[in-house]
Amino acid sequence: MKIETTIQGVRAALRQARKSGKSVAFVPTMGNLHDGHVELVSEARRRADFVVVSIFVNPTQFGVNEDFDAYPRTLDADASRLAEARCDLLFAPTASEMYPDGRTQSTTVQVGGITDVLCGASRPGHFTGVATVVSKLLNIVQPDMALFGEKDFQQLAVIRRLVSELCFPISIIGVATIRAEDGLALSSRNGFLDEGERAQAPLLYQTLTNLRDAIVNGERDYAMLTAAAKAHLAKCGFQPDYLEVRAQDLESAEADTRDLVILVAARLGSTRLIDNIHFSLS
Ligand code: PAF
């Protein structure tokens, strides 16, 4: 596996791959890789001849009081995992390589509408940071396809929208969430949980599966269902941020909406966890 830290280096390495007719799949990450990331790389490996992964903890998608400084940086361990997963090229730029003029650049990518709700409402500016850095990364790598985890369901929707509306010639592939045996969605932020919080954390996914089962069994009063589930989470030590049933395009869910997603964000101690479950009613 080749490691490049500059945009120029990545472009040179990719020129080589493209000259030999290889298709290119790209997995953007912020590092501290877990089995969920490895699954993205394995799926990329199955779909393309040349696999590129980026590791960049993007400052512009963190709010002022968020965990940018604390976000785990484990580049050496990540590089070993990626080499094992048969990644061809790792792009690990510095902040100044990505943002030569500092973290505020004059051009940003703002996706309207779907970023006003859920994580967009509780993390102002977050999705502009994500959309901007993803656009830059896609322009640097120019892959045939890019893969993202479904755990960040809203992020995936934002990226699909931006790629479609800005006409990037790139297929966006969502990959199913990988979970621990007890159901907790794998996330780099799980490492922040202490032992007691880690034992409590699977309740988030249990809440989602219980809600899904109730809906599949005919319950349609989503406001009542989610209010009760939020109260239960709060009683069990979570600070729920949102818990919502929506259509899979993130519009409001009506009683006759068939393709649904339930999304949750909640703080456990100082750690903010998110998860979702999507399903279709027959
Ligand atoms: O999902 C992530 O790890 C990040 O939001 C991404 C897509 C790599 C952009 O920084």
GROMACS .gro file of C-alpha atoms and ligand atoms in nm:
model
  292
    1MET     CA    1   0.000   0.000   0.000
    2LYS     CA    2   0.124   0.344  -0.097
    3ILE     CA    3   0.083   0.633   0.147
    4GLU     CA    4   0.058   0.987   0.012
    5THR     CA    5   0.022   1.307   0.214
    6THR     CA    6  -0.006   1.555  -0.074
    7ILE     CA    7  -0.273   1.617  -0.335
    8GLN     CA    8  -0.007   1.612  -0.604
    9GLY     CA    9   0.119   1.271  -0.482
   10VAL     CA   10  -0.232   1.122  -0.489
   11ARG     CA   11  -0.295   1.254  -0.839
   12ALA     CA   12   0.034   1.108  -0.967
   13ALA     CA   13  -0.040   0.766  -0.811
   14LEU     CA   14  -0.390   0.766  -0.960
   15ARG     CA   15  -0.270   0.869  -1.306
   16GLN     CA   16  -0.067   0.550  -1.304
   17ALA     CA   17  -0.367   0.333  -1.204
   18ARG     CA   18  -0.597   0.492  -1.461
   19LYS     CA   19  -0.343   0.456  -1.739
   20SER     CA   20  -0.364   0.080  -1.688
   21GLY     CA   21  -0.745   0.099  -1.718
   22LYS     CA   22  -0.823   0.035  -1.351
   23SER     CA   23  -1.156   0.135  -1.197
   24VAL     CA   24  -1.116   0.336  -0.876
   25ALA     CA   25  -1.320   0.310  -0.554
   26PHE     CA   26  -1.277   0.564  -0.276
   27VAL     CA   27  -1.354   0.539   0.098
   28PRO     CA   28  -1.323   0.875   0.280
   29THR     CA   29  -1.272   0.838   0.658
   30MET     CA   30  -1.154   1.028   0.962
   31GLY     CA   31  -0.941   0.734   1.076
   32ASN     CA   32  -0.943   0.538   1.403
   33LEU     CA   33  -1.062   0.257   1.182
   34HIS     CA   34  -1.291  -0.020   1.309
   35ASP     CA   35  -1.460  -0.320   1.145
   36GLY     CA   36  -1.723  -0.089   0.992
   37HIS     CA   37  -1.453   0.093   0.796
   38VAL     CA   38  -1.287  -0.236   0.701
   39GLU     CA   39  -1.622  -0.350   0.560
   40LEU     CA   40  -1.632  -0.034   0.344
   41VAL     CA   41  -1.281  -0.115   0.215
   42SER     CA   42  -1.374  -0.481   0.151
   43GLU     CA   43  -1.682  -0.372  -0.044
   44ALA     CA   44  -1.466  -0.125  -0.239
   45ARG     CA   45  -1.221  -0.410  -0.309
   46ARG     CA   46  -1.506  -0.629  -0.443
   47ARG     CA   47  -1.628  -0.352  -0.673
   48ALA     CA   48  -1.314  -0.191  -0.816
   49ASP     CA   49  -0.957  -0.261  -0.929
   50PHE     CA   50  -0.793   0.015  -0.727
   51VAL     CA   51  -0.895   0.117  -0.375
   52VAL     CA   52  -0.817   0.457  -0.223
   53VAL     CA   53  -0.886   0.544   0.142
   54SER     CA   54  -0.843   0.890   0.294
   55ILE     CA   55  -0.783   0.963   0.661
   56PHE     CA   56  -0.842   1.324   0.754
   57VAL     CA   57  -1.001   1.455   1.072
   58ASN     CA   58  -1.180   1.743   0.906
   59PRO     CA   59  -1.185   2.047   1.135
   60THR     CA   60  -1.462   2.227   0.946
   61GLN     CA   61  -1.728   1.971   1.034
   62PHE     CA   62  -1.675   2.006   1.411
   63GLY     CA   63  -1.853   2.279   1.606
   64VAL     CA   64  -1.662   2.494   1.857
   65ASN     CA   65  -1.766   2.286   2.158
   66GLU     CA   66  -1.733   1.950   1.986
   67ASP     CA   67  -1.468   1.678   2.012
   68PHE     CA   68  -1.224   1.780   1.733
   69ASP     CA   69  -0.918   1.786   1.964
   70ALA     CA   70  -1.020   1.465   2.144
   71TYR     CA   71  -1.105   1.279   1.822
   72PRO     CA   72  -0.875   0.971   1.821
   73ARG     CA   73  -0.581   0.985   1.578
   74THR     CA   74  -0.428   0.640   1.525
   75LEU     CA   75  -0.258   0.664   1.186
   76ASP     CA   76  -0.002   0.381   1.228
   77ALA     CA   77  -0.260   0.125   1.344
   78ASP     CA   78  -0.499   0.246   1.071
   79ALA     CA   79  -0.234   0.206   0.800
   80SER     CA   80  -0.169  -0.156   0.911
   81ARG     CA   81  -0.542  -0.238   0.901
   82LEU     CA   82  -0.574  -0.083   0.557
   83ALA     CA   83  -0.275  -0.273   0.420
   84GLU     CA   84  -0.432  -0.596   0.554
   85ALA     CA   85  -0.763  -0.504   0.388
   86ARG     CA   86  -0.572  -0.465   0.058
   87CYS     CA   87  -0.616  -0.091   0.019
   88ASP     CA   88  -0.390   0.032  -0.265
   89LEU     CA   89  -0.346   0.396  -0.170
   90LEU     CA   90  -0.386   0.582   0.158
   91PHE     CA   91  -0.423   0.960   0.139
   92ALA     CA   92  -0.344   1.113   0.479
   93PRO     CA   93  -0.313   1.489   0.427
   94THR     CA   94  -0.233   1.753   0.688
   95ALA     CA   95  -0.484   2.027   0.766
   96SER     CA   96  -0.273   2.279   0.574
   97GLU     CA   97  -0.267   2.053   0.265
   98MET     CA   98  -0.650   2.047   0.266
   99TYR     CA   99  -0.703   2.405   0.388
  100PRO     CA  100  -0.396   2.612   0.290
  101ASP     CA  101  -0.571   2.935   0.395
  102GLY     CA  102  -0.682   2.804   0.732
  103ARG     CA  103  -1.004   2.634   0.823
  104THR     CA  104  -1.223   2.909   0.683
  105GLN     CA  105  -1.201   2.901   0.305
  106SER     CA  106  -1.415   3.132   0.096
  107THR     CA  107  -1.577   2.855  -0.107
  108THR     CA  108  -1.805   2.613   0.076
  109VAL     CA  109  -2.062   2.359  -0.038
  110GLN     CA  110  -2.397   2.401   0.128
  111VAL     CA  111  -2.671   2.147   0.073
  112GLY     CA  112  -3.007   2.299   0.165
  113GLY     CA  113  -3.327   2.139   0.291
  114ILE     CA  114  -3.227   1.800   0.429
  115THR     CA  115  -2.953   1.962   0.638
  116ASP     CA  116  -3.208   2.171   0.835
  117VAL     CA  117  -3.328   1.872   1.039
  118LEU     CA  118  -3.187   1.602   1.271
  119CYS     CA  119  -2.806   1.635   1.305
  120GLY     CA  120  -2.816   1.947   1.087
  121ALA     CA  121  -3.043   2.119   1.340
  122SER     CA  122  -2.833   2.021   1.642
  123ARG     CA  123  -2.490   2.068   1.480
  124PRO     CA  124  -2.508   2.398   1.286
  125GLY     CA  125  -2.250   2.409   1.006
  126HIS     CA  126  -2.164   2.039   1.039
  127PHE     CA  127  -2.299   1.931   0.702
  128THR     CA  128  -2.145   2.228   0.522
  129GLY     CA  129  -1.810   2.109   0.660
  130VAL     CA  130  -1.883   1.754   0.547
  131ALA     CA  131  -2.013   1.855   0.202
  132THR     CA  132  -1.715   2.086   0.146
  133VAL     CA  133  -1.447   1.835   0.244
  134VAL     CA  134  -1.617   1.549   0.059
  135SER     CA  135  -1.636   1.765  -0.256
  136LYS     CA  136  -1.266   1.846  -0.223
  137LEU     CA  137  -1.174   1.482  -0.165
  138LEU     CA  138  -1.387   1.365  -0.460
  139ASN     CA  139  -1.219   1.623  -0.681
  140ILE     CA  140  -0.874   1.516  -0.563
  141VAL     CA  141  -0.931   1.142  -0.611
  142GLN     CA  142  -1.188   1.153  -0.896
  143PRO     CA  143  -1.301   0.797  -0.829
  144ASP     CA  144  -1.560   0.598  -1.025
  145MET     CA  145  -1.741   0.527  -0.699
  146ALA     CA  146  -1.728   0.633  -0.334
  147LEU     CA  147  -1.852   0.431  -0.038
  148PHE     CA  148  -2.007   0.558   0.286
  149GLY     CA  149  -2.156   0.384   0.589
  150GLU     CA  150  -2.532   0.384   0.641
  151LYS     CA  151  -2.475   0.455   1.011
  152ASP     CA  152  -2.445   0.819   0.908
  153PHE     CA  153  -2.777   0.800   0.724
  154GLN     CA  154  -2.828   1.175   0.692
  155GLN     CA  155  -2.467   1.228   0.580
  156LEU     CA  156  -2.517   0.968   0.308
  157ALA     CA  157  -2.835   1.147   0.194
  158VAL     CA  158  -2.651   1.483   0.189
  159ILE     CA  159  -2.366   1.336  -0.017
  160ARG     CA  160  -2.603   1.168  -0.263
  161ARG     CA  161  -2.780   1.503  -0.306
  162LEU     CA  162  -2.462   1.703  -0.361
  163VAL     CA  163  -2.316   1.452  -0.607
  164SER     CA  164  -2.641   1.448  -0.803
  165GLU     CA  165  -2.701   1.824  -0.803
  166LEU     CA  166  -2.339   1.923  -0.874
  167CYS     CA  167  -2.312   1.652  -1.144
  168PHE     CA  168  -2.013   1.464  -1.004
  169PRO     CA  169  -1.973   1.158  -1.233
  170ILE     CA  170  -1.939   0.927  -0.931
  171SER     CA  171  -2.161   0.645  -0.799
  172ILE     CA  172  -2.232   0.675  -0.427
  173ILE     CA  173  -2.264   0.340  -0.252
  174GLY     CA  174  -2.414   0.303   0.097
  175VAL     CA  175  -2.287   0.012   0.304
  176ALA     CA  176  -2.488  -0.145   0.589
  177THR     CA  177  -2.393  -0.060   0.948
  178ILE     CA  178  -2.167  -0.308   1.125
  179ARG     CA  179  -2.270  -0.376   1.485
  180ALA     CA  180  -2.112  -0.526   1.794
  181GLU     CA  181  -2.273  -0.854   1.908
  182ASP     CA  182  -2.496  -0.662   2.149
  183GLY     CA  183  -2.624  -0.440   1.867
  184LEU     CA  184  -2.423  -0.122   1.927
  185ALA     CA  185  -2.332   0.036   1.593
  186LEU     CA  186  -1.954   0.049   1.553
  187SER     CA  187  -1.822   0.404   1.578
  188SER     CA  188  -1.492   0.568   1.658
  189ARG     CA  189  -1.675   0.754   1.934
  190ASN     CA  190  -1.758   0.428   2.119
  191GLY     CA  191  -1.400   0.444   2.250
  192PHE     CA  192  -1.502   0.746   2.460
  193LEU     CA  193  -1.757   0.539   2.659
  194ASP     CA  194  -1.659   0.418   3.005
  195GLU     CA  195  -1.747   0.063   3.112
  196GLY     CA  196  -2.089   0.153   3.254
  197GLU     CA  197  -2.182   0.364   2.951
  198ARG     CA  198  -2.066   0.092   2.713
  199ALA     CA  199  -2.296  -0.155   2.891
  200GLN     CA  200  -2.586   0.092   2.857
  201ALA     CA  201  -2.520   0.193   2.494
  202PRO     CA  202  -2.693  -0.104   2.316
  203LEU     CA  203  -3.026   0.031   2.446
  204LEU     CA  204  -3.012   0.277   2.159
  205TYR     CA  205  -3.038   0.004   1.895
  206GLN     CA  206  -3.289  -0.194   2.106
  207THR     CA  207  -3.506   0.118   2.111
  208LEU     CA  208  -3.487   0.140   1.732
  209THR     CA  209  -3.574  -0.228   1.678
  210ASN     CA  210  -3.866  -0.205   1.927
  211LEU     CA  211  -4.002   0.099   1.743
  212ARG     CA  212  -3.962  -0.073   1.406
  213ASP     CA  213  -4.148  -0.380   1.536
  214ALA     CA  214  -4.432  -0.164   1.669
  215ILE     CA  215  -4.462   0.013   1.332
  216VAL     CA  216  -4.444  -0.311   1.134
  217ASN     CA  217  -4.723  -0.439   1.361
  218GLY     CA  218  -4.946  -0.148   1.261
  219GLU     CA  219  -4.870   0.138   1.502
  220ARG     CA  220  -4.887   0.470   1.313
  221ASP     CA  221  -4.885   0.735   1.586
  222TYR     CA  222  -4.517   0.818   1.536
  223ALA     CA  223  -4.525   1.126   1.763
  224MET     CA  224  -4.658   0.921   2.056
  225LEU     CA  225  -4.420   0.629   1.988
  226THR     CA  226  -4.107   0.841   1.970
  227ALA     CA  227  -4.203   1.059   2.269
  228ALA     CA  228  -4.244   0.746   2.486
  229ALA     CA  229  -3.917   0.597   2.360
  230LYS     CA  230  -3.730   0.925   2.422
  231ALA     CA  231  -3.865   0.939   2.776
  232HIS     CA  232  -3.748   0.581   2.832
  233LEU     CA  233  -3.399   0.663   2.701
  234ALA     CA  234  -3.383   0.966   2.933
  235LYS     CA  235  -3.489   0.750   3.228
  236CYS     CA  236  -3.206   0.509   3.145
  237GLY     CA  237  -2.939   0.781   3.156
  238PHE     CA  238  -2.929   0.907   2.795
  239GLN     CA  239  -2.979   1.269   2.696
  240PRO     CA  240  -3.175   1.225   2.375
  241ASP     CA  241  -3.114   1.486   2.110
  242TYR     CA  242  -3.368   1.356   1.856
  243LEU     CA  243  -3.559   1.038   1.786
  244GLU     CA  244  -3.768   1.060   1.472
  245VAL     CA  245  -3.953   0.843   1.224
  246ARG     CA  246  -3.905   0.981   0.874
  247ALA     CA  247  -3.945   0.880   0.511
  248GLN     CA  248  -3.618   0.743   0.376
  249ASP     CA  249  -3.566   1.066   0.178
  250LEU     CA  250  -3.579   1.235   0.523
  251GLU     CA  251  -3.910   1.409   0.448
  252SER     CA  252  -4.181   1.379   0.717
  253ALA     CA  253  -4.331   1.032   0.749
  254GLU     CA  254  -4.704   1.016   0.687
  255ALA     CA  255  -4.930   0.728   0.790
  256ASP     CA  256  -4.911   0.589   0.433
  257THR     CA  257  -4.531   0.629   0.385
  258ARG     CA  258  -4.393   0.282   0.308
  259ASP     CA  259  -4.013   0.335   0.309
  260LEU     CA  260  -3.923   0.447   0.658
  261VAL     CA  261  -3.617   0.524   0.866
  262ILE     CA  262  -3.599   0.580   1.239
  263LEU     CA  263  -3.307   0.801   1.342
  264VAL     CA  264  -3.172   0.868   1.687
  265ALA     CA  265  -2.899   1.085   1.839
  266ALA     CA  266  -2.837   1.082   2.212
  267ARG     CA  267  -2.563   1.173   2.450
  268LEU     CA  268  -2.439   0.916   2.698
  269GLY     CA  269  -2.217   1.101   2.944
  270SER     CA  270  -2.016   1.329   2.719
  271THR     CA  271  -2.035   1.102   2.413
  272ARG     CA  272  -2.285   1.173   2.136
  273LEU     CA  273  -2.403   0.852   1.967
  274ILE     CA  274  -2.617   0.822   1.654
  275ASP     CA  275  -2.791   0.526   1.496
  276ASN     CA  276  -3.075   0.445   1.260
  277ILE     CA  277  -3.278   0.159   1.121
  278HIS     CA  278  -3.451   0.160   0.784
  279PHE     CA  279  -3.721  -0.071   0.656
  280SER     CA  280  -4.013  -0.088   0.416
  281LEU     CA  281  -4.375  -0.169   0.500
  282SER     CA  282  -4.534  -0.423   0.266
  283PAF     O1  283  -1.806   0.996   0.796
  283PAF     C1  284  -1.692   1.049   0.813
  283PAF     O2  285  -1.598   0.986   0.863
  283PAF     C2  286  -1.670   1.193   0.769
  283PAF     O3  287  -1.783   1.269   0.792
  283PAF     C3  288  -1.623   1.206   0.622
  283PAF     C4  289  -1.728   1.157   0.525
  283PAF     C5  290  -1.494   1.128   0.603
  283PAF     C6  291  -1.595   1.353   0.590
  283PAF     O4  292  -1.497   1.408   0.673
   0.00000   0.00000   0.00000
